[in-house]
XYZ file of C-alpha atoms in Angstrom:
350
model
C 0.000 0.000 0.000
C 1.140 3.519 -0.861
C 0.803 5.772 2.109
C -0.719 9.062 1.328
C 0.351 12.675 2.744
C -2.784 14.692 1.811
C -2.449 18.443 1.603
C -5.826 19.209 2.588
C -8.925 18.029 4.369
C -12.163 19.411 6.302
C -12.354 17.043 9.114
C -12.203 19.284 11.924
C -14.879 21.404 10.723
C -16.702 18.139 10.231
C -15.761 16.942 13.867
C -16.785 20.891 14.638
C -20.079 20.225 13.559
C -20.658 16.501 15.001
C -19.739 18.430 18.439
C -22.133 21.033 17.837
C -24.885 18.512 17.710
C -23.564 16.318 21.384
C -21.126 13.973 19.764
C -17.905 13.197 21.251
C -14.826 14.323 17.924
C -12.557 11.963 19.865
C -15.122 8.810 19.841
C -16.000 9.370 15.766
C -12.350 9.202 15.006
C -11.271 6.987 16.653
C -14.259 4.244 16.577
C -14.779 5.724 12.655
C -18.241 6.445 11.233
C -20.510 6.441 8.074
C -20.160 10.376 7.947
C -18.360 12.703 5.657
C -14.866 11.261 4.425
C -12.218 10.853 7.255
C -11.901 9.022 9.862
C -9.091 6.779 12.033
C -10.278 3.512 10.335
C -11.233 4.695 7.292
C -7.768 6.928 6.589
C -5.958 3.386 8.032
C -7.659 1.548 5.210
C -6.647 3.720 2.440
C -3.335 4.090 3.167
C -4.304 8.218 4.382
C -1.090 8.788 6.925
C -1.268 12.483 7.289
C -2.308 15.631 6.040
C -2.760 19.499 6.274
C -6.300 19.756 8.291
C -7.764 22.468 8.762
C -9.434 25.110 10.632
C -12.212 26.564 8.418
C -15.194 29.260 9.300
C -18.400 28.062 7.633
C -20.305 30.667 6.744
C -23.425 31.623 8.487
C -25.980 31.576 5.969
C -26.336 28.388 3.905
C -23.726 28.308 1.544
C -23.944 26.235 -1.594
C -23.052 26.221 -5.514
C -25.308 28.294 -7.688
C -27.493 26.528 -10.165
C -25.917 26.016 -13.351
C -28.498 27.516 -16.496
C -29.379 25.616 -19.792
C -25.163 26.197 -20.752
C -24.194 24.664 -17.258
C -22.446 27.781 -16.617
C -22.754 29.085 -12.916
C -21.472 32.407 -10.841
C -21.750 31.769 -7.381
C -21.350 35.368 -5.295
C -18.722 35.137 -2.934
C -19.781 34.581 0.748
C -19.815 38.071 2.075
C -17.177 38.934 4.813
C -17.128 37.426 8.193
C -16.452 39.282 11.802
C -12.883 38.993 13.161
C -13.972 37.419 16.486
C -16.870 35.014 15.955
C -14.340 33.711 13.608
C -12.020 33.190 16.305
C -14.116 31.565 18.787
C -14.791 29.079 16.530
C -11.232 28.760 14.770
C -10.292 28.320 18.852
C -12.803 25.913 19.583
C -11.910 23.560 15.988
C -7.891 24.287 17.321
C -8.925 22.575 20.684
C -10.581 19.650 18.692
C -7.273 19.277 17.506
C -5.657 18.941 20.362
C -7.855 16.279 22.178
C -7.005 14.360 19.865
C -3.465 14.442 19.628
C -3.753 14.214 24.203
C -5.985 11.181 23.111
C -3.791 9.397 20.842
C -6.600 9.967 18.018
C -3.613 11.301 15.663
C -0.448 13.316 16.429
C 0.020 16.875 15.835
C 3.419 17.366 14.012
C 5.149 20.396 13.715
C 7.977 19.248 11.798
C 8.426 16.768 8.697
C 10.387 14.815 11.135
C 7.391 14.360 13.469
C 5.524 13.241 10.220
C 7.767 10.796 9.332
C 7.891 9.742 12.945
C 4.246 9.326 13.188
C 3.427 7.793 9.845
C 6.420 5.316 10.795
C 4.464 4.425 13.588
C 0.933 4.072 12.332
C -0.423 6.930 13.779
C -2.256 9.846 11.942
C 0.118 12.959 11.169
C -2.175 15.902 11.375
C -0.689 19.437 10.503
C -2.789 22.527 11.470
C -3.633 24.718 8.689
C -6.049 27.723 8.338
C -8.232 27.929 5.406
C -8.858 31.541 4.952
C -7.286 34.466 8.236
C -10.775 35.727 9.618
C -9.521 35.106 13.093
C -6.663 36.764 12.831
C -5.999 40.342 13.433
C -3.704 42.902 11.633
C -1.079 43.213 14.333
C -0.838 39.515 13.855
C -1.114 38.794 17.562
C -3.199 35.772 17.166
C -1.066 34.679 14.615
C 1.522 33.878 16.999
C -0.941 32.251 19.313
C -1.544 29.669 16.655
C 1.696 29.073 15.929
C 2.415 28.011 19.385
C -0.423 25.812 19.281
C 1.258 24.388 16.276
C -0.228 26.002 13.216
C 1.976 25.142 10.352
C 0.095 26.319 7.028
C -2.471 28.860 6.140
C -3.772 30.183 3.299
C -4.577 34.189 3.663
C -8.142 34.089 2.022
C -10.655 31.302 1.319
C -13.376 31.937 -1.630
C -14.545 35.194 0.274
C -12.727 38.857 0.453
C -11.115 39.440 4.481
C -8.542 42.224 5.537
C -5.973 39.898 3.990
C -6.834 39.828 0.516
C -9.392 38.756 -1.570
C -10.640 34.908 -2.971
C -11.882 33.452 -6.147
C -15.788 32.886 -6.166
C -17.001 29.125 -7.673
C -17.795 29.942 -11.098
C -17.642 28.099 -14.513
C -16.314 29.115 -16.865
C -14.462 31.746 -15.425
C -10.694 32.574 -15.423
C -8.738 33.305 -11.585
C -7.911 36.696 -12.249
C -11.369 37.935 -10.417
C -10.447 40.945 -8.603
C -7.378 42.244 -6.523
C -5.098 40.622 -4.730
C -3.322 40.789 -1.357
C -3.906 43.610 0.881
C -0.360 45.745 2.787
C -2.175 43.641 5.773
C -2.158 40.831 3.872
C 1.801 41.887 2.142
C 2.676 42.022 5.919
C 0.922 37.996 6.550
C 3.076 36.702 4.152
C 6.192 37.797 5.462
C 5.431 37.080 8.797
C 4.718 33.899 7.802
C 7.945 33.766 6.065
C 9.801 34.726 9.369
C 8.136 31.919 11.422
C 7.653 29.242 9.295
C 4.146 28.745 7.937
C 3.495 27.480 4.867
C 1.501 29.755 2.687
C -1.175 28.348 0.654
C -2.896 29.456 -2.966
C -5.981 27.370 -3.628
C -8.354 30.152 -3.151
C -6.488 33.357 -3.654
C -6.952 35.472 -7.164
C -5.070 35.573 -9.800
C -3.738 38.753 -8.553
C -3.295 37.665 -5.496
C -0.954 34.646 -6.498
C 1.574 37.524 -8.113
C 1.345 39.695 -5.120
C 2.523 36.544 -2.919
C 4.954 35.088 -5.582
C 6.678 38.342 -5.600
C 7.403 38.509 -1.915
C 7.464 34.991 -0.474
C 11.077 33.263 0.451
C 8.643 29.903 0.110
C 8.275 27.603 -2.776
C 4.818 28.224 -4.496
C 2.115 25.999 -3.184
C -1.724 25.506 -3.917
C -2.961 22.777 -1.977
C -5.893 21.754 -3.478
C -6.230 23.093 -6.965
C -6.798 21.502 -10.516
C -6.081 22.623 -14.484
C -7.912 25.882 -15.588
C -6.665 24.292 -19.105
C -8.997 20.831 -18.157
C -11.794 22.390 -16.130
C -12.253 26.159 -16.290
C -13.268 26.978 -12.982
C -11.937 30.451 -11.265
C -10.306 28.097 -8.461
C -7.976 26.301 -11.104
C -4.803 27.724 -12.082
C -3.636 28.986 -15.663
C -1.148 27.646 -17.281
C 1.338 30.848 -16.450
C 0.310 29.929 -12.891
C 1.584 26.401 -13.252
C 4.770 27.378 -14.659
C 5.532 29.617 -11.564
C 5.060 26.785 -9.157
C 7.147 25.115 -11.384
C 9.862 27.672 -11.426
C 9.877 27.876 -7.298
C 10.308 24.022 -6.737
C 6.480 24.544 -5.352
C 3.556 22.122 -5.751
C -0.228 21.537 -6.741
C -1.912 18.951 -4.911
C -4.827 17.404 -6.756
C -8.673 18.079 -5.643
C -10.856 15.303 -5.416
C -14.017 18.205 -6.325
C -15.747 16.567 -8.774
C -16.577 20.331 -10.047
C -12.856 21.439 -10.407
C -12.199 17.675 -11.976
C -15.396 17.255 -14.940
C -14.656 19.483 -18.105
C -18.690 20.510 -17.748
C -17.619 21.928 -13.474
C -21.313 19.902 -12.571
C -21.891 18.880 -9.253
C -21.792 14.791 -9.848
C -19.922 12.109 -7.964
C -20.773 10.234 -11.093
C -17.254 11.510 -12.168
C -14.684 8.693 -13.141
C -10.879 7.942 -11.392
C -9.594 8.928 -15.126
C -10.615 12.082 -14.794
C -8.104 12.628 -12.112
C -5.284 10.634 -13.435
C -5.871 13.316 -16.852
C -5.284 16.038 -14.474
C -2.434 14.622 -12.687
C -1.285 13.867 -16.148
C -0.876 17.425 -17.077
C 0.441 18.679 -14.098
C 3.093 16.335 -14.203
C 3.500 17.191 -18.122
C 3.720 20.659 -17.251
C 5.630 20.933 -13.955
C 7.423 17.583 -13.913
C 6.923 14.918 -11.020
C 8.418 17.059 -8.116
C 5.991 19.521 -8.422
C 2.829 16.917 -8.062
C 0.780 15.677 -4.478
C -2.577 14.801 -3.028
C -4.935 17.522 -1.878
C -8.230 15.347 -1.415
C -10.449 18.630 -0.023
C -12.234 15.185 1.673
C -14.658 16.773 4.159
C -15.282 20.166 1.996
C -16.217 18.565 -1.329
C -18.524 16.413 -3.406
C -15.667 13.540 -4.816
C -15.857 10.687 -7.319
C -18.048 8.035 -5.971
C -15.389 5.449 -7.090
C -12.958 6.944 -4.406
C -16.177 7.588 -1.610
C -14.094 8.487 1.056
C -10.430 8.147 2.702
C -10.799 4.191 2.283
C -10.944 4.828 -1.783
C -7.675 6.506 -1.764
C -5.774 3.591 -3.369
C -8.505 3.216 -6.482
C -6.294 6.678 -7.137
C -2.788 5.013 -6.753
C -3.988 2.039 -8.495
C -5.118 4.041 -11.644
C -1.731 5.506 -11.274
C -0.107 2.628 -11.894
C -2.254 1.503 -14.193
C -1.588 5.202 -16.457
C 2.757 4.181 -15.870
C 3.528 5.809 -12.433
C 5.570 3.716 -10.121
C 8.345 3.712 -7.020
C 9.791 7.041 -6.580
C 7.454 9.037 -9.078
C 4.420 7.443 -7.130
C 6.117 7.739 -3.991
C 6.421 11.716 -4.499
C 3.026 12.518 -5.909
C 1.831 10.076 -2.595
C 3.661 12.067 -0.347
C 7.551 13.324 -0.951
C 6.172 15.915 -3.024
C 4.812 17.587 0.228
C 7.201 16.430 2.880
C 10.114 18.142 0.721
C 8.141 21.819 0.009
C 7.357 21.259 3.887
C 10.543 21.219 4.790
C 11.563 24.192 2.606
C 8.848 26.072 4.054
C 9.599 25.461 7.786
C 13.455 26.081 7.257
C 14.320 22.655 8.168
């Protein structure tokens, strides 16, 4: 079995919820469950060792795609801003899920690629903290370095809505990234923060703009953690070829979304959407960027996904269609998982 780094997940906002509703996060981890995509036994059975999970505001309101019309085109407005500390209660309270389970034994936190290796050596989940769009932090970066402590590794400035940081792609098809401005001075003054201490900063949502503003400042190789080809699937959240080449040219990486909408050449909503779709987007990548610059970035927990894969237990239907397409030993090994532990590294000055 090929063990699997993933470069991004939703589980915590999942457990989030579960506890919202009087269920232990600890208990439907560990003891697994027929909800959403992760879970210990489930990520055990397809080879899922590790990954970036993280701490996501939901919005609100009910959030969902808009309808496509009779072209299948959609433009879904972008979720309107969020206040700075709701956000952080509940960005607190999804970073405390975290760490019962890392007291329980659930998984184990890592703050280092050593700790990964450690852990996935061991059988035992490595979770990284990341934070999917900055609405809980503030612009003298104070809470920032709260996180940190607690052992957030990764963030990514915006998610698909605007914040003091910068400003995010909406879901639309078709639709090219470059949707608006990019990062903020509050946001310029993130990045190299982030730079200073060690966080990996992450691309999926940001705009086009936004991508140059970062790429221009960062000491980090380029990295979008769960993002497809605008050249494949024309959605605003995949990246241009130009973008590709960038990532390419920084020793960065794209890890490859499970979303069936940033996968099928029509964007629809379907989980009737086959393996081979994402073999033809890892196909291009690799084409494009070459096999260092290639990972896993399921979104499992935060998407609709094939129904071939289903959940974490699918994971090796992927690696097995790899094979299957002519990847094997190292190059499968890095798109599995050196891919990430290497631009980790890089990013945390190790």
């Amino acid at each position: 079995m090929n063990l699997i780094f993933d470069g991004h997940n939703d589980v915590l906002l999942r457990l989030w919820r579960s506890r919202k509703d009087g269920t232990d996060p600890v208990m439907e981890f560990t003891k697994g469950t027929s909800v959403g995509h992760i879970d210990g036994p489930r990520a055990k059975a397809g080879g899922l060792a590790g990954g970036l999970c993280a701490i996501y505001i939901p919005s609100p309101h009910d959030f969902s795609l808009k309808e496509p019309d009779a072209q299948g085109h959609y433009v879904t407005p972008l979720d309107p801003p969020l206040e700075r500390q709701w956000s952080l209660d509940i960005a607190l309270e999804m970073a405390s899920i975290a760490q019962r389970l890392d007291r329980a034994g659930a998984w184990r936190l890592c703050r280092s690629t050593a700790d990964i290796r450690k852990a996935m050596a061991e059988g035992v989940f490595a979770a990284v903290l990341h934070m999917e769009g900055c609405e809980a932090i503030d612009t003298d970066l104070d809470v920032l370095e709260t996180f940190h402590a607690s052992g957030l590794r990764s963030l990514g400035p915006v998610w698909s809505r605007n914040n003091i940081f910068g400003h995010g792609v909406p879901f639309a098809y078709p639709m090219s990234p470059d949707t608006g401005p990019g990062l903020t001075d509050a946001g310029v003054a993130l990045v190299k923060r982030c730079n200073e201490l060690g966080i990996l900063i992450d691309l999926a949502h940001i705009t086009e703009k936004g991508f140059w503003d970062v790429a221009g400042i960062t000491d980090q190789p380029l990295i979008a953690s769960h993002s497809n080809v605008h050249a494949l699937t024309p959605v605003a959240r995949n990246l241009t070829d130009k973008q590709l080449d960038a990532i390419r040219d920084s020793r960065g990486l794209v890890g490859l979304n499970y979303a069936v909408t940033m996968l099928r050449p029509d964007a629809r909503d379907s989980a009737d959407t086959p393996v081979s779709a994402m073999v033809q987007h890892i196909d291009y990548l690799v084409e494009r960027m070459g096999i260092d610059c290639v990972a896993i970035g399921s979104d499992f927990d935060g998407a609709t996904i094939p129904a071939d894969i289903a959940d974490a237990a699918g994971n090796q239907k992927l690696v097995e269609a790899l094979k299957a397409a002519g990847y094997g030993g190292e190059d499968l090994d890095k798109i599995c998982r050196e891919n990430w532990l290497r631009v980790l590294a890089s990013a945390w000055h190790e």
